[in-house]
Amino acid sequence: MRLLARSLTLLVVLAGSAVIAAAPAHAATGTQPVHDYTTAIREQVWVQAPVDSDSDGQPDRVAVRIIRPATSSRVPVIFQPSPYYAGLNDVPNHDDIDRDGSMSQRSIDANRAETITFAGYLDNYFVPRGYAVVFADSLGSGGSTGCPTSGGRNETLGMKAVIDWLNGRAPGFDAAGAPVKAGWTNGRTGMIGVSYNGTLPNAVAATGVRGLETIVPIAAISSWYDYYRSNGGVVAPGGFQGEDTDVLAKAVLTRENPEVCADVTAHLEQAQDRETGDYSAYWAERDYLRDVHKVRASVLLVHGLHDFNVRTGQAGQWWDALSKRHVPRKIWLHQAAHTDPFNIRRAEWLSTLHRWFDQWLYKIDTGIMREPIADVETAPHQWTTSRTWPLRPTSFHFGTGQRQTFTDDTSRTAESLAAAPDTADPNRIAYLTGPLGKETRLSGTPEVTVRASLDGDSPYLTALLVDYGEAERFQRTRTLAELECIGPGVEGDPGCFAKREYVTATTPYEIVTRGWIDVRNRFSPAHTTGIEAGRTYTFRWDLQTTDHVFAAGHRIGLVLISTDRDHTLRYPSGTVVGVSGAGLRIS
């Protein structure tokens, strides 16, 4: 659709001097699509970063693509960074997940391709509404120099440099090497993205850079340790067994002359430590929670409650840390998995995102900050709002005081072990409440406490929180082949998305959340301390953040296993786990 070009009207202050554009007729209602998308200005610059991560003696440079309305008014920026714009290399995952000597190797390319998602509607929707939209290749990918490091400090500083350039604090150059300044922007920037693209906004916000007014991290990482590790254990993101920071870095190493990064990727493989799984300085560099006190930007945090790629604990711990710092924030939790909410609640999402950016980048009072802080899809198409999140704490005590044992069998999945809880199973223990007298909602990050002994090779304990019903129709989403598009698109980015729909499956149970601990890290994820075979210890560990409604008549189950075949390493079967029923609880 062709739109008539008109100027946005705004009074802004930049670098202490007033820059006047005509007055906004839409200040109370928000920005309107008054700019002609087809005449938008498109340009490319290379921004200089304050690092030399490829050690070539030259500062790294970030390739930046800009599309902005043709107007004399200074406009704010919506910035989506990514290491994925140039695609992925085919890189084998580690073949050490089966620690019994067998081989299990898959390629990152085959497994991860469908999870790479872009908010491709940004330019189509927001440029006509008076925003510049900026896309940048993360260091070592696409047209940028430097080396990818899977969340390392250099990647953060590379994307921070783009914010600095937009505010006149970093140099930028055109293709001929001539200096370029961003005189067309008012300096206010919002970062957004899904997955890795949403992780970079978290990282940059944790630097406290001025000019970054807001971030919208969707299905994003807040600590890379918790992406590839859990409580001292080597744990893979769902579906990507054998992947680690070195594999991902090699996959996104799509720059020219990638061989210059050989030493960097070799260091990643050594420093990530797939043997102990301990938290270290390597992981601390990739832990944005450590710098949450520096966050100046507001945060619209979005996550799928069934995301086992970037697990929900990433959102939960980031949200809790932001809450303690009283950062202006709002949370969206939906029932789908690793996806953009554009795919599942399109009209409401665009309305929310539009008002959010108008609020923080145009400083229009859209009322969004007076609305409830949380929007949660508690069941497919059933949304609820609340003024606080999580809700009040809840505890459940399980067990009869009797000691029970089970034997680890690494060939079985968590799903098979969670089935038929009333039937004895030699490879797990299942504890259940009685039928619930009323609907019960649990929200937040559960913690399980267990007294147990282990005798064998596996160091893992896994807890599954399960909803047991009567052949309930638990619903999920699936992707359809049909595409739906917004706007005319730009070169290589048509702004089209595969439609998604909810589908139902009749099943008597649903694993609501799960969590893992390497029992040798019972005191700290940073330190391995051996255990004595057969001796009983108290273990406490967190499960993934959740928000789930258990229907009246359902039972809440706590299923304990050792190896979680789809997530943990697989040591030889046969570890005997003894569990004392006394003191067993989830809070």
Coordinates of C-alpha atoms in Angstrom, one line a residue:
M1 CA 0.0 0.0 0.0
R2 CA 1.4 3.4 -1.0
L3 CA 1.2 6.0 1.8
L4 CA 1.2 9.8 1.4
A5 CA 4.4 11.4 2.7
R6 CA 3.9 13.9 5.5
S7 CA 6.1 15.2 8.3
L8 CA 5.8 14.0 11.9
T9 CA 5.6 17.0 14.2
L10 CA 7.7 17.0 17.3
L11 CA 9.7 19.2 19.7
V12 CA 12.8 17.4 20.8
V13 CA 16.0 18.5 22.6
L14 CA 19.3 17.1 21.3
A15 CA 22.7 17.9 22.8
G16 CA 21.2 20.8 24.7
S17 CA 19.7 22.7 21.8
A18 CA 16.1 22.7 20.7
V19 CA 15.4 21.1 17.3
I20 CA 11.9 22.1 16.2
A21 CA 9.7 20.3 13.8
A22 CA 6.1 21.1 13.2
A23 CA 3.8 20.4 16.3
P24 CA 2.3 16.8 16.6
A25 CA -1.4 16.6 16.0
H26 CA -1.2 12.9 17.1
A27 CA 0.6 13.4 20.4
A28 CA -2.3 12.0 22.4
T29 CA -3.1 9.1 20.1
G30 CA 0.4 8.0 19.0
T31 CA 2.3 8.2 15.8
Q32 CA 0.4 7.6 12.6
P33 CA 1.5 6.0 9.2
V34 CA 2.0 9.3 7.4
H35 CA 5.3 8.6 5.7
D36 CA 5.6 7.0 2.3
Y37 CA 7.5 3.7 2.8
T38 CA 8.5 3.5 -0.9
T39 CA 10.4 6.8 -0.7
A40 CA 12.2 5.9 2.5
I41 CA 15.9 6.6 2.6
R42 CA 18.1 3.5 2.7
E43 CA 21.8 3.7 3.5
Q44 CA 24.7 1.6 4.9
V45 CA 27.5 2.6 7.3
W46 CA 30.3 0.9 9.1
V47 CA 30.6 1.9 12.8
Q48 CA 33.9 1.6 14.5
A49 CA 33.9 -0.5 17.7
P50 CA 36.3 0.1 20.6
V51 CA 37.7 -3.5 20.3
D52 CA 40.0 -5.5 18.0
S53 CA 38.7 -9.0 18.6
D54 CA 40.3 -10.4 15.4
S55 CA 43.7 -9.0 16.4
D56 CA 44.4 -7.5 13.0
G57 CA 45.6 -4.2 14.4
Q58 CA 42.5 -2.3 13.4
P59 CA 39.3 -1.6 15.4
D60 CA 36.5 -3.9 14.6
R61 CA 33.7 -2.4 12.4
V62 CA 30.0 -3.1 12.5
A63 CA 28.0 -3.2 9.3
V64 CA 24.8 -1.2 9.8
R65 CA 21.8 -0.9 7.4
I66 CA 19.4 1.9 7.9
I67 CA 15.9 2.6 6.5
R68 CA 14.3 5.9 7.6
P69 CA 11.5 8.2 6.5
A70 CA 12.3 11.0 4.1
T71 CA 11.7 13.8 6.5
S72 CA 13.6 16.8 7.9
S73 CA 12.5 15.9 11.4
R74 CA 14.9 14.1 13.6
V75 CA 13.5 10.6 14.3
P76 CA 14.1 7.9 16.9
V77 CA 15.5 4.5 16.1
I78 CA 14.4 0.9 16.4
F79 CA 17.5 -1.2 16.3
Q80 CA 17.5 -5.0 15.6
P81 CA 21.0 -6.5 15.9
S82 CA 21.8 -10.1 14.8
P83 CA 24.6 -12.5 13.9
Y84 CA 22.1 -14.3 11.6
Y85 CA 21.6 -11.9 8.7
A86 CA 24.1 -13.8 6.5
G87 CA 22.8 -17.2 7.5
L88 CA 24.7 -20.0 9.2
N89 CA 27.6 -22.3 8.5
D90 CA 27.1 -26.1 8.8
V91 CA 29.0 -26.9 12.0
P92 CA 29.0 -30.3 13.8
N93 CA 27.9 -30.4 17.4
H94 CA 30.1 -32.1 20.1
D95 CA 29.9 -35.9 20.0
D96 CA 30.5 -36.3 23.7
I97 CA 26.9 -36.2 25.0
D98 CA 26.9 -40.0 25.4
R99 CA 29.5 -40.5 28.0
D100 CA 29.3 -44.2 27.7
G101 CA 31.6 -44.1 24.6
S102 CA 28.9 -44.2 21.9
M103 CA 28.6 -41.4 19.4
S104 CA 25.8 -39.0 18.8
Q105 CA 26.6 -36.1 16.5
R106 CA 24.3 -33.7 14.7
S107 CA 24.8 -30.5 12.8
I108 CA 23.8 -27.1 14.1
D109 CA 22.6 -26.2 10.7
A110 CA 20.0 -28.9 10.5
N111 CA 18.7 -28.3 14.0
R112 CA 18.7 -24.5 14.5
A113 CA 17.7 -23.1 11.1
E114 CA 14.0 -23.0 11.9
T115 CA 14.5 -21.3 15.2
I116 CA 16.2 -18.2 13.7
T117 CA 13.5 -15.6 13.8
F118 CA 13.5 -11.9 12.9
A119 CA 11.0 -9.2 13.7
G120 CA 10.8 -8.6 9.9
Y121 CA 7.8 -6.4 10.2
L122 CA 9.7 -3.6 11.9
D123 CA 10.5 -1.4 8.9
N124 CA 7.2 -2.1 7.2
Y125 CA 5.2 -1.0 10.2
F126 CA 7.3 1.6 11.9
V127 CA 9.0 3.6 9.1
P128 CA 5.7 5.0 7.9
R129 CA 5.1 6.0 11.5
G130 CA 8.2 8.1 11.7
Y131 CA 10.8 5.7 13.0
A132 CA 14.2 4.8 11.6
V133 CA 14.8 1.1 11.6
V134 CA 18.4 -0.1 11.9
F135 CA 19.8 -3.5 11.3
A136 CA 23.4 -4.4 12.3
D137 CA 25.5 -7.5 11.8
S138 CA 27.0 -8.7 15.1
L139 CA 30.8 -8.9 15.1
G140 CA 32.3 -11.6 12.9
S141 CA 29.1 -12.1 11.0
G142 CA 27.9 -10.7 7.6
G143 CA 29.6 -7.5 6.7
S144 CA 31.1 -6.9 10.1
T145 CA 34.7 -7.6 11.1
G146 CA 35.9 -9.0 14.4
C147 CA 35.0 -12.4 15.8
P148 CA 31.9 -13.9 17.2
T149 CA 32.2 -15.1 20.8
S150 CA 28.7 -16.3 21.8
G151 CA 27.9 -13.4 24.1
G152 CA 31.4 -12.2 24.9
R153 CA 32.3 -8.7 25.8
N154 CA 33.4 -7.8 22.3
E155 CA 29.9 -8.5 20.9
T156 CA 28.3 -6.3 23.5
L157 CA 30.7 -3.4 22.8
G158 CA 30.1 -3.9 19.0
M159 CA 26.4 -3.3 19.3
K160 CA 26.9 -0.6 22.0
A161 CA 29.0 1.3 19.4
V162 CA 26.0 1.6 17.2
I163 CA 24.1 3.4 20.0
D164 CA 27.1 5.6 20.5
W165 CA 27.3 6.4 16.8
L166 CA 23.6 7.3 16.8
N167 CA 24.5 9.8 19.6
G168 CA 27.6 11.2 18.1
R169 CA 30.1 9.3 20.3
A170 CA 31.5 6.8 17.9
P171 CA 32.9 7.2 14.3
G172 CA 31.0 5.8 11.3
F173 CA 32.1 5.5 7.7
D174 CA 30.5 5.0 4.3
A175 CA 31.7 2.5 1.7
A176 CA 34.3 4.9 0.5
G177 CA 35.7 5.4 4.0
A178 CA 34.3 8.9 4.4
P179 CA 33.1 9.8 7.9
V180 CA 29.3 9.6 8.3
K181 CA 27.3 11.1 11.2
A182 CA 23.7 10.3 12.2
G183 CA 22.4 13.8 12.1
W184 CA 18.9 12.6 11.2
T185 CA 18.1 11.0 14.6
N186 CA 17.0 12.5 17.9
G187 CA 19.4 10.0 19.6
R188 CA 16.7 7.9 21.3
T189 CA 17.0 4.2 20.5
G190 CA 15.0 1.1 21.3
M191 CA 16.5 -2.4 20.7
I192 CA 14.5 -5.4 19.9
G193 CA 15.0 -9.0 18.7
V194 CA 14.1 -12.6 19.1
S195 CA 16.6 -15.2 20.6
Y196 CA 20.2 -14.2 19.9
N197 CA 18.8 -11.0 18.4
G198 CA 17.0 -10.3 21.7
T199 CA 20.0 -11.3 23.8
L200 CA 22.2 -8.5 22.4
P201 CA 19.7 -5.9 23.7
N202 CA 20.0 -7.4 27.2
A203 CA 23.8 -7.2 26.9
V204 CA 23.9 -3.6 25.7
A205 CA 21.4 -2.4 28.3
A206 CA 23.6 -3.9 31.0
T207 CA 26.4 -1.4 29.9
G208 CA 24.2 1.5 30.9
V209 CA 24.8 3.2 27.6
R210 CA 23.1 6.6 27.3
G211 CA 20.6 6.9 24.4
L212 CA 19.3 3.4 24.7
E213 CA 15.8 4.3 26.0
T214 CA 14.2 0.9 25.9
I215 CA 14.7 -2.8 25.0
V216 CA 12.3 -5.5 23.9
P217 CA 14.1 -8.8 24.5
I218 CA 12.0 -11.7 23.1
A219 CA 12.9 -15.3 24.0
A220 CA 16.3 -13.8 25.0
I221 CA 19.3 -15.0 27.1
S222 CA 20.2 -13.2 30.3
S223 CA 23.0 -15.5 31.3
W224 CA 24.8 -17.7 28.7
Y225 CA 25.8 -20.1 31.5
D226 CA 22.1 -20.9 32.0
Y227 CA 21.7 -21.5 28.3
Y228 CA 24.4 -24.2 28.1
R229 CA 24.7 -25.2 31.7
S230 CA 22.5 -25.6 34.8
N231 CA 23.6 -25.8 38.4
G232 CA 27.0 -27.2 37.5
G233 CA 25.8 -29.6 34.8
V234 CA 26.4 -29.5 31.1
V235 CA 22.8 -29.0 29.8
A236 CA 21.9 -28.4 26.1
P237 CA 19.1 -26.1 24.9
G238 CA 16.2 -28.3 23.9
G239 CA 16.8 -30.1 20.6
F240 CA 20.4 -29.1 20.3
Q241 CA 22.3 -31.8 22.2
G242 CA 26.1 -31.3 21.8
E243 CA 25.9 -27.6 20.9
D244 CA 28.0 -25.1 22.9
T245 CA 29.4 -21.6 22.7
D246 CA 32.2 -22.7 20.3
V247 CA 29.8 -24.4 17.9
L248 CA 27.4 -21.4 17.8
A249 CA 30.3 -19.0 17.2
K250 CA 31.6 -21.1 14.3
A251 CA 28.1 -21.3 12.9
V252 CA 27.6 -17.5 12.8
L253 CA 31.2 -16.8 11.6
T254 CA 30.1 -15.6 8.2
R255 CA 32.4 -12.6 7.7
E256 CA 35.0 -12.4 5.0
N257 CA 38.3 -14.2 5.9
P258 CA 36.9 -16.2 8.8
E259 CA 40.2 -18.0 9.3
V260 CA 41.4 -14.9 11.2
C261 CA 39.1 -16.0 14.1
A262 CA 40.6 -19.5 14.5
D263 CA 42.5 -18.7 17.7
V264 CA 39.3 -17.1 19.2
T265 CA 37.1 -20.1 18.5
A266 CA 39.8 -22.4 19.8
H267 CA 39.8 -20.5 23.0
L268 CA 36.1 -20.7 23.3
E269 CA 36.2 -24.5 23.0
Q270 CA 38.8 -24.8 25.8
A271 CA 37.4 -22.2 28.2
Q272 CA 33.8 -23.3 28.1
D273 CA 34.7 -26.5 30.0
R274 CA 32.4 -29.3 29.0
E275 CA 33.9 -31.6 31.7
T276 CA 33.0 -30.0 35.0
G277 CA 30.2 -27.6 33.9
D278 CA 31.4 -25.1 36.6
Y279 CA 30.6 -21.4 36.5
S280 CA 33.8 -19.5 35.8
A281 CA 35.2 -16.1 34.7
Y282 CA 34.4 -17.3 31.1
W283 CA 30.7 -17.5 32.0
A284 CA 30.7 -14.4 34.2
E285 CA 31.7 -12.4 31.1
R286 CA 28.5 -13.7 29.5
D287 CA 26.3 -13.1 32.5
Y288 CA 24.3 -9.9 32.1
L289 CA 22.7 -10.3 35.5
R290 CA 26.0 -9.2 37.1
D291 CA 25.5 -5.7 35.5
V292 CA 21.8 -5.3 35.9
H293 CA 22.4 -2.4 38.2
K294 CA 23.6 -0.4 35.2
V295 CA 20.4 -0.8 33.2
R296 CA 18.9 2.6 32.4
A297 CA 16.5 1.4 29.6
S298 CA 12.9 0.3 30.2
V299 CA 12.2 -3.3 29.4
L300 CA 9.3 -5.0 27.6
L301 CA 10.2 -8.6 28.3
V302 CA 8.5 -11.3 26.2
H303 CA 8.8 -15.1 26.4
G304 CA 7.0 -18.3 25.5
L305 CA 6.0 -20.5 28.4
H306 CA 6.9 -23.6 26.3
D307 CA 10.3 -22.4 25.1
F308 CA 12.9 -25.0 25.8
N309 CA 15.4 -23.5 23.4
V310 CA 16.0 -20.3 25.4
R311 CA 14.3 -21.6 28.5
T312 CA 11.9 -19.6 30.6
G313 CA 14.4 -19.3 33.5
Q314 CA 16.3 -16.8 31.3
A315 CA 13.2 -14.5 31.5
G316 CA 12.4 -15.2 35.1
Q317 CA 15.8 -14.4 36.5
W318 CA 16.1 -11.2 34.3
W319 CA 12.7 -10.1 35.4
D320 CA 13.4 -10.7 39.1
A321 CA 16.7 -8.7 38.8
L322 CA 15.0 -5.8 37.0
S323 CA 12.2 -5.8 39.6
K324 CA 14.7 -5.5 42.5
R325 CA 16.2 -2.5 40.7
H326 CA 12.7 -1.0 40.0
V327 CA 13.4 -0.7 36.3
P328 CA 10.3 0.4 34.3
R329 CA 9.1 -2.8 32.8
K330 CA 6.3 -4.9 31.5
I331 CA 6.1 -8.7 30.8
W332 CA 4.3 -10.7 28.1
L333 CA 4.2 -14.5 28.5
H334 CA 2.5 -16.6 25.9
Q335 CA 1.7 -20.3 25.4
A336 CA 3.9 -20.9 22.4
A337 CA 7.5 -21.9 22.2
H338 CA 10.5 -20.1 20.7
T339 CA 8.8 -17.4 18.6
D340 CA 7.9 -13.8 18.2
P341 CA 4.4 -12.9 19.6
F342 CA 3.7 -11.3 16.2
N343 CA 3.1 -14.9 15.1
I344 CA 0.5 -15.7 17.7
R345 CA -1.3 -12.5 18.8
R346 CA -0.6 -10.2 15.9
A347 CA -3.0 -7.2 16.3
E348 CA -2.6 -7.0 20.1
W349 CA 1.2 -7.3 19.8
L350 CA 1.6 -4.6 17.2
S351 CA -0.7 -2.3 19.2
T352 CA 1.3 -2.9 22.4
L353 CA 4.7 -2.6 20.7
H354 CA 3.6 0.6 18.9
R355 CA 2.4 2.2 22.1
W356 CA 5.6 1.0 23.9
F357 CA 7.9 2.6 21.4
D358 CA 5.8 5.8 21.2
Q359 CA 6.0 6.0 25.0
W360 CA 9.8 5.7 25.3
L361 CA 11.1 7.0 22.0
Y362 CA 8.7 9.8 21.2
K363 CA 7.8 10.5 24.8
I364 CA 4.1 10.4 24.1
D365 CA 2.0 9.4 27.1
T366 CA 0.2 6.4 25.6
G367 CA -1.0 5.1 29.0
I368 CA 0.9 1.9 28.7
M369 CA 2.8 2.4 31.9
R370 CA -0.5 2.7 33.9
E371 CA -1.7 -0.6 32.6
P372 CA -1.2 -3.9 34.5
I373 CA 2.5 -5.0 34.4
A374 CA 1.9 -8.5 33.2
D375 CA 0.0 -10.0 30.3
V376 CA 0.0 -13.8 30.6
E377 CA -1.6 -16.4 28.3
T378 CA -2.5 -19.0 30.9
A379 CA -4.2 -21.2 28.3
P380 CA -4.4 -21.0 24.5
H381 CA -6.3 -17.8 23.7
Q382 CA -7.0 -17.1 27.4
W383 CA -5.2 -14.1 28.6
T384 CA -5.0 -12.5 32.1
T385 CA -3.4 -9.3 33.4
S386 CA -2.0 -8.6 36.8
R387 CA -0.5 -5.6 38.6
T388 CA 2.4 -7.7 39.9
W389 CA 4.2 -10.8 38.7
P390 CA 4.9 -13.5 39.9
L391 CA 1.9 -14.0 42.1
R392 CA 2.0 -14.8 45.8
P393 CA 4.4 -17.7 46.8
T394 CA 3.0 -21.2 47.0
S395 CA 4.6 -24.4 48.5
F396 CA 3.7 -28.1 48.0
H397 CA 5.0 -30.9 50.2
F398 CA 5.3 -34.4 48.8
G399 CA 6.3 -37.8 50.1
T400 CA 5.3 -40.1 52.9
G401 CA 8.6 -40.2 54.8
Q402 CA 9.4 -43.6 53.3
R403 CA 12.7 -44.0 51.4
Q404 CA 12.4 -45.1 47.7
T405 CA 14.9 -45.9 45.1
F406 CA 15.1 -45.9 41.3
T407 CA 17.7 -46.8 38.7
D408 CA 18.8 -44.4 36.0
D409 CA 18.1 -45.5 32.4
T410 CA 19.6 -43.1 29.9
S411 CA 17.6 -44.5 27.0
R412 CA 14.3 -43.2 28.3
T413 CA 13.0 -39.7 27.8
A414 CA 11.5 -37.5 30.5
E415 CA 8.1 -37.7 28.7
S416 CA 8.1 -41.5 29.0
L417 CA 9.1 -41.4 32.6
A418 CA 6.4 -38.9 33.5
A419 CA 3.7 -41.1 32.1
A420 CA 1.4 -43.4 34.2
P421 CA 2.3 -41.9 37.6
D422 CA 0.2 -44.5 39.5
T423 CA 2.1 -47.4 38.1
A424 CA 5.4 -48.4 39.6
D425 CA 8.4 -47.6 37.4
P426 CA 12.0 -48.7 38.2
N427 CA 13.5 -45.7 36.5
R428 CA 11.8 -42.8 38.4
I429 CA 9.8 -41.8 41.5
A430 CA 6.5 -40.0 41.1
Y431 CA 4.9 -38.0 43.9
L432 CA 1.4 -36.6 43.5
T433 CA -1.0 -34.4 45.4
G434 CA -4.6 -35.5 45.7
P435 CA -7.1 -34.1 43.1
L436 CA -7.3 -30.3 43.5
G437 CA -10.4 -28.9 45.0
K438 CA -10.2 -25.8 42.9
E439 CA -8.2 -24.2 40.0
T440 CA -4.7 -23.5 41.1
R441 CA -2.3 -21.2 39.4
L442 CA 1.5 -21.3 40.0
S443 CA 3.7 -18.5 38.7
G444 CA 7.4 -17.7 39.0
T445 CA 10.5 -19.8 39.5
P446 CA 10.0 -23.1 41.4
E447 CA 12.7 -24.5 43.7
V448 CA 12.8 -28.2 44.7
T449 CA 14.3 -29.6 47.9
V450 CA 15.2 -33.3 47.9
R451 CA 17.2 -35.5 50.3
A452 CA 18.8 -38.2 48.2
S453 CA 21.8 -40.4 47.6
L454 CA 23.5 -41.5 44.4
D455 CA 25.6 -44.5 43.6
G456 CA 26.9 -44.7 40.0
D457 CA 28.2 -42.7 37.1
S458 CA 25.5 -40.1 36.6
P459 CA 25.9 -36.9 38.6
Y460 CA 22.5 -35.5 37.6
L461 CA 19.2 -35.1 39.4
T462 CA 16.3 -33.9 37.3
A463 CA 12.9 -32.7 38.7
L464 CA 9.8 -32.6 36.5
L465 CA 6.7 -30.7 37.6
V466 CA 3.8 -32.4 35.9
D467 CA 0.0 -31.6 35.5
Y468 CA -1.9 -34.8 35.6
G469 CA -5.5 -34.7 34.2
E470 CA -7.9 -37.1 32.7
A471 CA -6.9 -37.3 29.0
E472 CA -6.9 -33.5 28.7
R473 CA -6.5 -31.8 25.4
F474 CA -3.3 -29.9 26.0
Q475 CA -2.8 -27.4 23.2
R476 CA 0.4 -26.2 21.4
T477 CA 1.2 -24.2 18.3
R478 CA 2.4 -25.4 14.9
T479 CA 3.7 -23.5 11.9
L480 CA 1.7 -23.5 8.7
A481 CA 3.2 -23.2 5.2
E482 CA 1.0 -20.3 4.3
L483 CA 2.7 -16.9 4.7
E484 CA 1.1 -13.6 5.9
C485 CA 2.8 -10.3 5.2
I486 CA 2.8 -6.8 6.4
G487 CA 3.7 -3.9 4.1
P488 CA 5.7 -3.9 0.9
G489 CA 8.9 -5.1 2.4
V490 CA 12.5 -4.2 1.5
E491 CA 15.2 -6.0 -0.4
G492 CA 15.7 -9.5 1.0
D493 CA 13.2 -8.9 3.8
P494 CA 9.6 -9.1 2.8
G495 CA 8.2 -8.9 6.3
C496 CA 6.4 -12.2 5.8
F497 CA 5.8 -14.8 8.5
A498 CA 4.6 -18.4 8.5
K499 CA 1.2 -18.4 10.1
R500 CA 0.8 -20.4 13.3
E501 CA -2.2 -22.0 14.8
Y502 CA -3.1 -23.9 17.9
V503 CA -3.4 -27.7 17.6
T504 CA -4.6 -30.1 20.3
A505 CA -3.3 -33.4 21.4
T506 CA -5.2 -35.7 23.8
T507 CA -2.8 -36.7 26.6
P508 CA -3.3 -37.4 30.4
Y509 CA -0.4 -35.2 31.5
E510 CA 1.8 -32.3 30.6
I511 CA 5.3 -31.5 31.9
V512 CA 4.9 -28.0 33.1
T513 CA 8.5 -27.3 33.9
R514 CA 11.8 -29.0 34.8
G515 CA 15.2 -28.4 36.2
W516 CA 18.6 -30.1 36.7
I517 CA 21.5 -30.1 39.1
D518 CA 24.9 -31.8 39.0
V519 CA 25.0 -33.0 42.6
R520 CA 28.7 -32.3 42.8
N521 CA 27.8 -28.6 42.6
R522 CA 25.3 -28.8 45.5
F523 CA 27.1 -25.9 47.3
S524 CA 27.8 -23.7 44.3
P525 CA 27.6 -23.9 40.5
A526 CA 31.2 -22.6 40.5
H527 CA 32.7 -25.4 42.5
T528 CA 32.7 -29.2 42.0
T529 CA 32.7 -31.1 45.3
G530 CA 32.6 -34.9 45.1
I531 CA 29.9 -37.0 46.9
E532 CA 30.2 -40.3 48.8
A533 CA 28.4 -43.0 47.0
G534 CA 25.2 -44.0 48.9
R535 CA 25.4 -41.1 51.4
T536 CA 22.3 -38.9 51.7
Y537 CA 22.6 -35.2 51.0
T538 CA 20.2 -32.3 50.8
F539 CA 19.9 -30.9 47.3
R540 CA 18.1 -27.7 46.3
W541 CA 17.8 -26.4 42.8
D542 CA 15.6 -24.3 40.6
L543 CA 13.3 -25.3 37.8
Q544 CA 12.4 -23.2 34.8
T545 CA 10.2 -20.2 35.4
T546 CA 6.5 -20.9 34.7
D547 CA 3.0 -19.6 34.8
H548 CA 0.5 -22.5 34.7
V549 CA -3.1 -23.1 35.8
F550 CA -3.9 -26.6 37.2
A551 CA -7.6 -27.3 36.7
A552 CA -9.8 -28.4 39.5
G553 CA -9.7 -32.2 39.7
H554 CA -6.1 -32.4 38.4
R555 CA -3.2 -33.6 40.4
I556 CA 0.2 -31.9 40.7
G557 CA 3.1 -34.3 40.2
L558 CA 6.7 -34.1 41.1
V559 CA 8.7 -36.7 39.1
L560 CA 12.4 -37.3 40.0
I561 CA 14.8 -38.9 37.5
S562 CA 18.5 -38.7 36.9
T563 CA 19.4 -38.3 33.2
D564 CA 17.1 -36.1 31.2
R565 CA 17.9 -37.6 27.8
D566 CA 17.0 -34.6 25.7
H567 CA 18.9 -32.0 27.9
T568 CA 21.7 -33.5 30.1
L569 CA 24.8 -35.5 29.2
R570 CA 24.2 -39.2 29.2
Y571 CA 26.5 -41.2 31.5
P572 CA 26.3 -45.0 31.6
S573 CA 23.0 -46.3 32.8
G574 CA 22.7 -47.9 36.2
T575 CA 23.1 -45.1 38.8
V576 CA 20.9 -45.9 41.8
V577 CA 19.2 -43.0 43.4
G578 CA 17.7 -43.2 46.9
V579 CA 15.2 -40.5 47.9
S580 CA 13.9 -39.8 51.4
G581 CA 10.3 -38.7 51.3
A582 CA 10.7 -36.5 54.4
G583 CA 11.3 -32.8 53.6
L584 CA 10.5 -33.2 49.9
R585 CA 8.9 -30.0 48.6
I586 CA 8.5 -27.5 45.8
S587 CA 8.2 -23.8 46.6

